[in-house]
Coordinates of C-alpha atoms and ligand atoms in Angstrom, one line a residue:
X158 CA 50.1 -0.8 2.3
X159 CA 50.7 -4.2 0.7
X160 CA 49.8 -5.7 4.0
X161 CA 46.6 -3.8 4.0
X162 CA 45.7 -5.0 0.5
X163 CA 46.5 -8.5 1.3
X164 CA 44.3 -8.4 4.4
X165 CA 41.5 -7.0 2.3
X166 CA 41.9 -9.7 -0.3
X167 CA 41.7 -12.4 2.4
X168 CA 38.6 -10.7 3.8
X169 CA 36.9 -10.6 0.4
X170 CA 37.7 -14.2 -0.3
X171 CA 36.3 -15.2 3.1
X172 CA 33.1 -13.2 2.4
X173 CA 32.8 -14.8 -1.0
X174 CA 33.1 -18.3 0.6
X175 CA 30.6 -17.5 3.4
X176 CA 28.1 -16.3 0.9
X177 CA 28.5 -19.2 -1.5
X178 CA 28.5 -21.7 1.4
X179 CA 25.0 -20.4 2.3
X180 CA 23.6 -21.8 -0.9
X181 CA 24.9 -25.3 -1.5
X182 CA 21.5 -26.6 -2.7
X183 CA 20.4 -23.8 -4.9
X184 CA 17.0 -24.0 -6.5
X185 CA 16.4 -23.7 -10.2
X186 CA 16.3 -19.9 -10.3
X187 CA 19.0 -19.4 -7.8
X188 CA 21.5 -16.9 -9.1
X189 CA 19.8 -16.0 -12.3
X190 CA 20.2 -12.5 -13.5
X191 CA 17.5 -9.8 -13.4
X192 CA 17.3 -6.4 -14.9
X193 CA 18.5 -4.3 -12.0
X194 CA 16.8 -1.1 -13.4
X195 CA 13.5 -2.5 -12.1
X196 CA 14.4 -1.9 -8.5
X197 CA 16.3 1.3 -8.6
X198 CA 13.6 3.7 -9.8
X199 CA 12.0 6.2 -7.4
X200 CA 9.7 8.5 -9.2
X201 CA 7.6 11.5 -8.4
X202 CA 3.9 11.4 -9.5
X203 CA 1.4 14.0 -8.6
X204 CA 3.7 15.2 -5.8
X205 CA 4.0 11.7 -4.3
X206 CA 7.4 10.0 -4.1
X207 CA 6.8 6.5 -5.2
X208 CA 9.3 3.7 -4.6
X209 CA 9.7 0.2 -3.3
X210 CA 7.6 -1.6 -2.1
X211 CA 5.4 0.3 -4.5
X212 CA 6.2 0.3 -8.2
X213 CA 5.0 1.7 -11.5
X214 CA 2.5 -0.6 -13.0
X215 CA 4.1 -0.2 -16.4
X216 CA 7.5 -1.4 -15.0
X217 CA 7.1 -5.1 -15.1
X218 CA 10.0 -7.3 -16.2
X219 CA 10.9 -10.9 -16.7
X220 CA 12.3 -12.3 -13.4
X221 CA 13.4 -15.9 -13.3
X222 CA 11.7 -16.6 -16.6
X223 CA 8.3 -15.2 -15.3
X224 CA 7.0 -12.3 -17.3
X225 CA 5.1 -9.4 -15.8
X226 CA 7.0 -9.6 -12.5
X227 CA 7.6 -6.7 -10.2
X228 CA 10.1 -5.4 -7.7
X229 CA 7.6 -4.7 -4.9
X230 CA 4.7 -6.1 -2.9
X231 CA 1.6 -7.6 -4.5
X232 CA -1.2 -5.2 -5.2
X233 CA 1.0 -2.1 -4.8
X234 CA 1.2 -1.1 -8.4
X235 CA 0.8 2.6 -9.0
X236 CA -0.6 4.0 -12.3
X237 CA 0.9 7.4 -13.0
X238 CA -1.2 9.3 -15.5
X239 CA 1.2 12.0 -16.4
X240 CA -0.5 12.8 -19.7
X241 CA -2.6 15.3 -17.9
X242 CA -1.3 18.7 -16.8
X243 CA -1.3 17.4 -13.2
X244 CA 0.0 13.9 -12.9
X245 CA -2.1 11.7 -10.7
X246 CA -0.9 8.6 -8.8
X247 CA -3.6 6.0 -8.8
X248 CA -3.8 2.7 -7.0
X249 CA -6.4 0.1 -8.3
X250 CA -8.2 -2.0 -5.8
X251 CA -10.5 -5.0 -6.5
X252 CA -12.6 -4.7 -9.7
X253 CA -10.3 -2.1 -11.2
X254 CA -11.7 0.7 -9.1
X255 CA -9.4 3.7 -9.0
X256 CA -8.2 5.4 -5.9
X257 CA -6.1 8.6 -6.0
X258 CA -3.0 8.4 -3.8
X259 CA -2.9 11.3 -1.3
X260 CA 0.2 10.3 0.6
X261 CA 2.5 7.4 1.4
X262 CA 4.3 7.2 4.7
X263 CA 7.2 4.8 4.2
X264 CA 8.2 5.0 7.9
X265 CA 4.8 4.1 9.2
X266 CA 3.9 1.9 6.3
X267 CA 0.7 3.6 5.5
X268 CA -0.9 4.9 2.3
X269 CA -3.8 7.4 2.2
X270 CA -6.2 7.0 -0.7
X271 CA -9.4 8.6 -1.9
X272 CA -12.0 7.2 -4.2
X273 CA -11.3 8.8 -7.6
X274 CA -15.0 9.1 -8.2
X275 CA -15.6 11.5 -5.2
X276 CA -12.9 14.1 -5.9
X277 CA -15.1 16.4 -7.9
X278 CA -18.4 18.0 -7.0
X279 CA -19.8 19.1 -3.7
X280 CA -22.1 16.0 -3.4
X281 CA -20.3 13.2 -5.1
X282 CA -22.0 9.9 -5.8
X283 CA -20.7 6.8 -4.1
X284 CA -20.9 3.8 -6.5
X285 CA -19.1 0.9 -4.8
X286 CA -17.7 -0.5 -1.6
X287 CA -14.0 -0.6 -1.1
X288 CA -12.6 -4.1 -1.7
X289 CA -9.0 -4.8 -1.3
X290 CA -7.8 -7.6 -3.6
X291 CA -7.0 -10.7 -1.7
X292 CA -3.4 -10.9 -2.9
X293 CA -2.7 -7.3 -2.1
X294 CA -0.5 -6.7 0.9
X295 CA -2.7 -3.9 2.2
X296 CA -5.2 -3.7 5.0
X297 CA -7.2 -1.2 6.9
X298 CA -5.2 0.4 9.7
X299 CA -6.3 -0.9 13.1
X300 CA -6.8 2.6 14.4
X301 CA -7.9 5.9 12.9
X302 CA -10.4 4.4 10.6
X303 CA -14.2 4.8 10.5
X304 CA -16.9 4.4 7.9
X305 CA -19.8 6.3 6.3
X306 CA -22.6 4.1 5.1
X307 CA -24.8 5.2 2.2
X308 CA -28.4 4.0 1.7
X309 CA -29.5 5.0 -1.8
X310 CA -32.8 5.2 -3.4
X311 CA -34.9 4.1 -0.4
X312 CA -38.7 3.8 -0.4
X313 CA -40.0 3.3 3.0
X314 CA -43.6 2.1 3.6
X315 CA -45.5 1.8 6.8
X316 CA -45.9 -2.0 6.2
X317 CA -43.4 -3.4 8.7
X318 CA -43.5 -6.8 7.0
X319 CA -42.0 -5.3 3.9
X320 CA -39.4 -3.2 5.7
X321 CA -39.6 -1.6 9.1
X322 CA -39.1 2.2 9.3
X323 CA -35.5 3.4 9.4
X324 CA -33.8 4.3 12.6
X325 CA -33.7 8.0 13.6
X326 CA -29.8 8.2 13.4
X327 CA -30.0 8.2 9.6
X328 CA -29.0 11.5 8.0
X329 CA -30.9 12.4 4.9
X330 CA -28.8 13.4 2.0
X331 CA -30.3 16.7 0.8
X332 CA -28.0 17.9 -1.9
X333 CA -29.4 19.5 -5.0
X334 CA -28.3 17.3 -7.9
X335 CA -27.8 14.1 -5.8
X336 CA -30.0 11.9 -8.0
X337 CA -30.3 8.2 -7.4
X338 CA -33.6 6.7 -8.6
X339 CA -37.0 8.0 -7.3
X340 CA -36.4 7.3 -3.6
X341 CA -34.6 9.3 -1.0
X342 CA -31.0 8.6 0.1
X343 CA -29.4 8.6 3.5
X344 CA -26.1 8.2 5.2
X345 CA -24.9 7.0 8.6
X346 CA -21.6 7.3 10.3
X347 CA -20.0 4.4 12.1
X348 CA -21.0 5.7 15.5
X349 CA -24.6 5.3 14.5
X350 CA -24.3 2.9 11.6
X351 CA -27.5 0.9 12.2
X352 CA -28.1 -2.4 10.7
X353 CA -31.4 -4.2 10.2
X354 CA -34.2 -5.2 7.9
X355 CA -35.1 -1.7 7.1
X356 CA -32.2 -1.5 4.6
X357 CA -34.3 -3.7 2.3
X358 CA -36.2 -0.5 1.4
X359 CA -33.0 0.8 -0.2
X360 CA -31.9 -0.2 -3.7
X361 CA -28.2 0.3 -3.0
X362 CA -26.1 0.2 0.2
X363 CA -22.4 1.1 0.2
X364 CA -19.9 1.5 3.0
X365 CA -17.1 3.9 2.5
X366 CA -14.0 3.9 4.8
X367 CA -13.0 7.3 6.1
X368 CA -10.4 8.7 8.5
X369 CA -11.6 9.4 12.0
X370 CA -11.5 13.0 13.1
X371 CA -13.4 15.8 14.5
X372 CA -15.0 16.3 11.1
X373 CA -17.1 13.2 11.9
X374 CA -17.8 13.9 15.6
X375 CA -18.1 17.6 16.1
X376 CA -21.8 18.6 16.1
X377 CA -21.1 21.4 13.6
X378 CA -19.6 19.1 11.0
X379 CA -22.2 16.4 11.7
X380 CA -24.9 19.0 11.0
X381 CA -23.4 19.6 7.5
X382 CA -22.8 15.9 6.6
X383 CA -26.0 15.5 4.6
X384 CA -25.7 18.7 2.7
X385 CA -22.3 17.9 1.2
X386 CA -20.1 17.7 4.3
X387 CA -19.8 14.0 3.5
X388 CA -18.0 14.8 0.3
X389 CA -15.3 16.6 2.2
X390 CA -14.9 13.7 4.5
X391 CA -14.7 11.2 1.6
X392 CA -12.1 13.5 -0.1
X393 CA -9.8 13.3 2.9
X394 CA -9.6 9.6 2.1
X395 CA -8.9 6.6 4.2
X396 CA -5.7 4.8 5.2
X397 CA -4.4 1.4 4.5
X398 CA -1.2 -0.1 5.9
X399 CA 1.2 -2.9 4.9
X400 CA 3.4 -5.1 7.1
X401 CA 6.9 -5.4 5.7
X402 CA 7.8 -8.1 8.2
X403 CA 5.2 -10.5 6.8
X404 CA 6.0 -13.4 4.5
X405 CA 9.3 -14.3 2.9
X406 CA 10.2 -10.7 2.3
X407 CA 11.5 -10.1 5.9
X408 CA 14.7 -12.1 5.5
X409 CA 15.3 -10.8 2.0
X410 CA 15.0 -7.2 3.0
X411 CA 17.2 -7.6 6.1
X412 CA 19.9 -8.9 3.8
X413 CA 19.6 -5.7 1.7
X414 CA 17.5 -7.3 -1.1
X415 CA 14.1 -6.4 -2.6
X416 CA 11.3 -8.9 -3.0
X417 CA 9.9 -9.8 -6.4
X418 CA 6.4 -11.1 -7.0
X419 CA 4.5 -12.3 -10.0
X420 CA 1.2 -10.9 -11.2
X421 CA -1.0 -13.2 -9.1
X422 CA 1.1 -12.4 -6.0
X423 CA 3.5 -15.4 -5.9
X424 CA 6.9 -14.8 -4.4
X425 CA 9.6 -15.2 -7.0
X426 CA 12.7 -14.4 -5.1
X427 CA 15.0 -11.9 -3.5
X428 CA 16.5 -9.4 -5.9
X429 CA 20.1 -8.7 -4.7
X430 CA 22.3 -5.7 -5.5
X431 CA 24.7 -7.9 -7.4
X432 CA 22.1 -8.2 -10.1
X433 CA 21.1 -11.8 -9.2
X434 CA 17.9 -13.4 -7.9
X435 CA 18.2 -15.6 -4.8
X436 CA 15.6 -17.9 -3.3
X437 CA 15.4 -16.4 0.1
X438 CA 17.9 -13.6 0.9
X439 CA 21.1 -12.1 -0.4
X440 CA 23.3 -13.6 2.2
X441 CA 25.5 -11.5 4.4
X442 CA 26.9 -8.7 2.3
X443 CA 30.3 -7.3 2.6
X444 CA 31.5 -3.8 2.2
X445 CA 34.5 -1.7 3.0
X446 CA 33.4 1.3 5.0
X447 CA 36.8 3.1 5.4
X448 CA 40.4 2.3 5.3
X449 CA 42.9 4.6 6.8
X450 CA 46.6 4.0 7.3
X451 CA 46.1 2.2 10.5
X452 CA 42.5 1.1 10.5
X453 CA 40.2 -0.9 8.2
X454 CA 36.5 -0.8 8.9
X455 CA 34.4 -3.5 7.2
X456 CA 30.7 -4.3 7.5
X457 CA 29.7 -7.9 7.0
X458 CA 25.9 -8.0 6.9
X459 CA 25.0 -6.1 10.1
X460 CA 28.2 -6.9 11.8
X461 CA 31.0 -4.4 11.9
X462 CA 34.7 -5.4 12.0
X463 CA 37.6 -3.0 12.7
X464 CA 41.1 -4.1 12.0
X465 CA 44.1 -2.2 13.4
X466 CA 47.1 -2.4 11.2
X467 CA 50.7 -2.0 12.4
Ligands
NAG246 C1 16.5 -3.1 -18.4 O1 15.4 -2.3 -18.4 C2 15.6 -1.0 -18.9 C3 14.3 -0.2 -18.7 O2 13.2 -0.8 -19.0 C4 15.9 -1.2 -20.4 O3 16.2 0.1 -21.0 C5 17.2 -2.0 -20.6 O4 17.4 -2.3 -21.9 C6 17.0 -3.4 -19.8 N1 18.3 -4.1 -19.8 C7 18.4 -5.3 -20.2 C8 19.8 -5.9 -20.1 O5 17.4 -6.0 -20.6
NAG247 C1 -2.3 21.3 -10.6 O1 -2.3 21.1 -9.2 C2 -2.1 22.3 -8.4 C3 -1.9 21.9 -7.0 O2 -2.6 20.7 -6.7 C4 -3.2 23.3 -8.7 O3 -2.9 24.5 -8.0 C5 -3.3 23.6 -10.2 O4 -4.4 24.4 -10.4 C6 -3.4 22.3 -11.0 N1 -3.3 22.6 -12.4 C7 -4.2 22.1 -13.3 C8 -4.0 22.5 -14.7 O5 -5.1 21.3 -13.0
NAG248 C1 -9.3 3.4 -13.8 O1 -8.3 4.2 -14.5 C2 -7.9 3.6 -15.7 C3 -6.8 4.5 -16.2 O2 -7.1 5.8 -16.2 C4 -9.0 3.4 -16.7 O3 -8.6 2.8 -17.8 C5 -10.1 2.6 -16.0 O4 -11.2 2.5 -16.8 C6 -10.5 3.1 -14.6 N1 -11.4 2.2 -14.0 C7 -12.6 2.5 -13.6 C8 -13.4 1.4 -12.9 O5 -13.1 3.6 -13.7
NAG249 C1 4.6 8.1 11.9 O1 5.8 7.7 12.5 C2 6.4 8.7 13.2 C3 7.8 8.2 13.7 O2 8.5 7.6 12.7 C4 5.6 9.2 14.4 O3 6.2 10.3 15.0 C5 4.2 9.7 13.8 O4 3.3 10.0 14.8 C6 3.6 8.6 13.0 N1 2.4 9.1 12.3 C7 1.3 8.4 12.3 C8 0.1 9.0 11.6 O5 1.1 7.3 12.9
NAG250 C1 -47.6 -6.0 4.0 O1 -46.9 -6.6 3.0 C2 -47.1 -8.0 2.9 C3 -46.2 -8.6 1.9 O2 -46.2 -7.8 0.7 C4 -48.6 -8.2 2.6 O3 -48.8 -9.6 2.5 C5 -49.5 -7.6 3.6 O4 -50.8 -7.7 3.2 C6 -49.1 -6.1 3.8 N1 -49.9 -5.6 4.9 C7 -50.6 -4.4 4.8 C8 -51.2 -4.0 6.1 O5 -50.6 -3.7 3.8
NAG251 C1 -35.5 -9.6 9.5 O1 -36.4 -10.4 8.7 C2 -36.4 -11.7 8.9 C3 -37.4 -12.4 7.9 O2 -37.3 -11.8 6.7 C4 -36.7 -12.1 10.3 O3 -36.6 -13.5 10.5 C5 -35.7 -11.4 11.3 O4 -36.1 -11.6 12.6 C6 -35.7 -9.9 11.0 N1 -34.7 -9.3 11.8 C7 -35.0 -8.2 12.5 C8 -33.8 -7.6 13.3 O5 -36.0 -7.6 12.5
NAG252 C1 24.0 -4.9 3.3 O1 23.2 -5.1 4.4 C2 22.8 -4.0 5.0 C3 22.0 -4.4 6.3 O2 21.9 -5.7 6.4 C4 21.9 -3.2 4.1 O3 21.4 -2.0 4.7 C5 22.7 -2.8 2.8 O4 21.8 -2.2 1.9 C6 23.3 -4.1 2.2 N1 24.1 -3.6 1.1 C7 24.0 -4.2 -0.1 C8 25.0 -3.7 -1.1 O5 23.3 -5.1 -0.4
NAG253 C1 -11.8 -2.5 9.0 C2 -11.0 -2.2 10.2 O1 -9.8 -2.7 10.2 N1 -11.5 -1.5 11.1 C3 -10.8 -1.2 12.3 C4 -10.8 0.3 12.5 O2 -10.3 0.6 13.8 C5 -11.0 0.1 14.9 C6 -10.3 0.6 16.1 O3 -10.3 2.0 16.1 C7 -10.9 -1.5 14.8 O4 -11.7 -2.0 15.9 C8 -11.5 -1.9 13.5 O5 -11.4 -3.3 13.3

């Protein structure tokens, strides 16, 4: 047993040396302490499990002297309104527009969102485009996305110089209670999303991202789009994805750390499990996995060492 302990102590010392040797020219913030409670929280909100790289928007802390910093990726702050009977997880996109979080798939790095404005009513009004803030680490998924375009308050004339007549693929929105100005309103799915000068006849044009699916393509569903079917499609939401291997975060996370960013999206450092902030990564970490009478198993970063003891 004493031999075992001695071996361990030597190993730990070696690990300490290896880690400290990795940072001979530490930057200003290297090794400063952070409040480790900011990374540990996983919380349930509206049935959604929210954790890194998402974070509660109210959970900012001072990291490396920078206030309002987060443990998570830029633009992935979740507002949890738990004052209501049913808590709702909300993600804000550009312009402070609110999107209700339907699901987060941490394995596939996708989040499904729906415009909070369209959740109620058979024929909801679309009031804006979806704009992802430039600093946010979110993007439309390369597959499975589509769009519905809305052409609101249109007044067509027969004078083609003013605006030519609309293409026949346009679907009139004929919901009772769908009021937008004096003109008529239309929608078009991506398959037939026509572009052209005729849109000048419409006061407002918005494009809403949606998930692809048979609800867009089957003749039955398409027939119902204009009389409220579009509301069902919008409520299913749309999907955004993030790329965890992008940017400085990749090395940090590989070493077991969590990335910290400031409010405008600047990388602050790697938050390590020892409670310290590092510039790039946490170095190779060292942990004793098991020690039996004749065997010591140790992981050192992603390497595994097994010692057999006499
Ligand atoms: C860390 O943050 C938690 C939660 O906000 C707070 O209760 C605690 O006092 C903080 N610890 C330090 C050392 O600032
Ligand atoms: C809360 O949500 C559940 C499931 O989404 C629903 O069945 C229930 O009616 C909601 N309760 C309130 C008070 O909105
Ligand atoms: C988004 O939700 C927040 C919190 O509920 C609210 O304060 C804000 O006004 C909403 N933004 C818009 C554009 O409706
Ligand atoms: C998500 O990933 C799992 C494997 O981790 C895969 O089976 C599944 O099809 C993926 N789902 C989507 C929607 O891509
Ligand atoms: C069509 O509109 C243009 C521009 O407003 C106008 O100059 C022209 O006289 C109109 N043509 C007809 C046939 O009304
Ligand atoms: C749209 O109108 C502009 C002039 O306002 C014209 O130059 C252009 O050719 C028109 N485009 C189409 C597709 O009709
Ligand atoms: C050590 O590194 C491994 C993989 O590199 C990681 O999964 C683990 O969380 C890290 N442990 C600590 C305590 O940082
Ligand atoms: C906005 C966006 O990323 N759209 C993509 C949706 O998916 C198709 C392929 O299915 C891509 O071509 C688009 O670029």
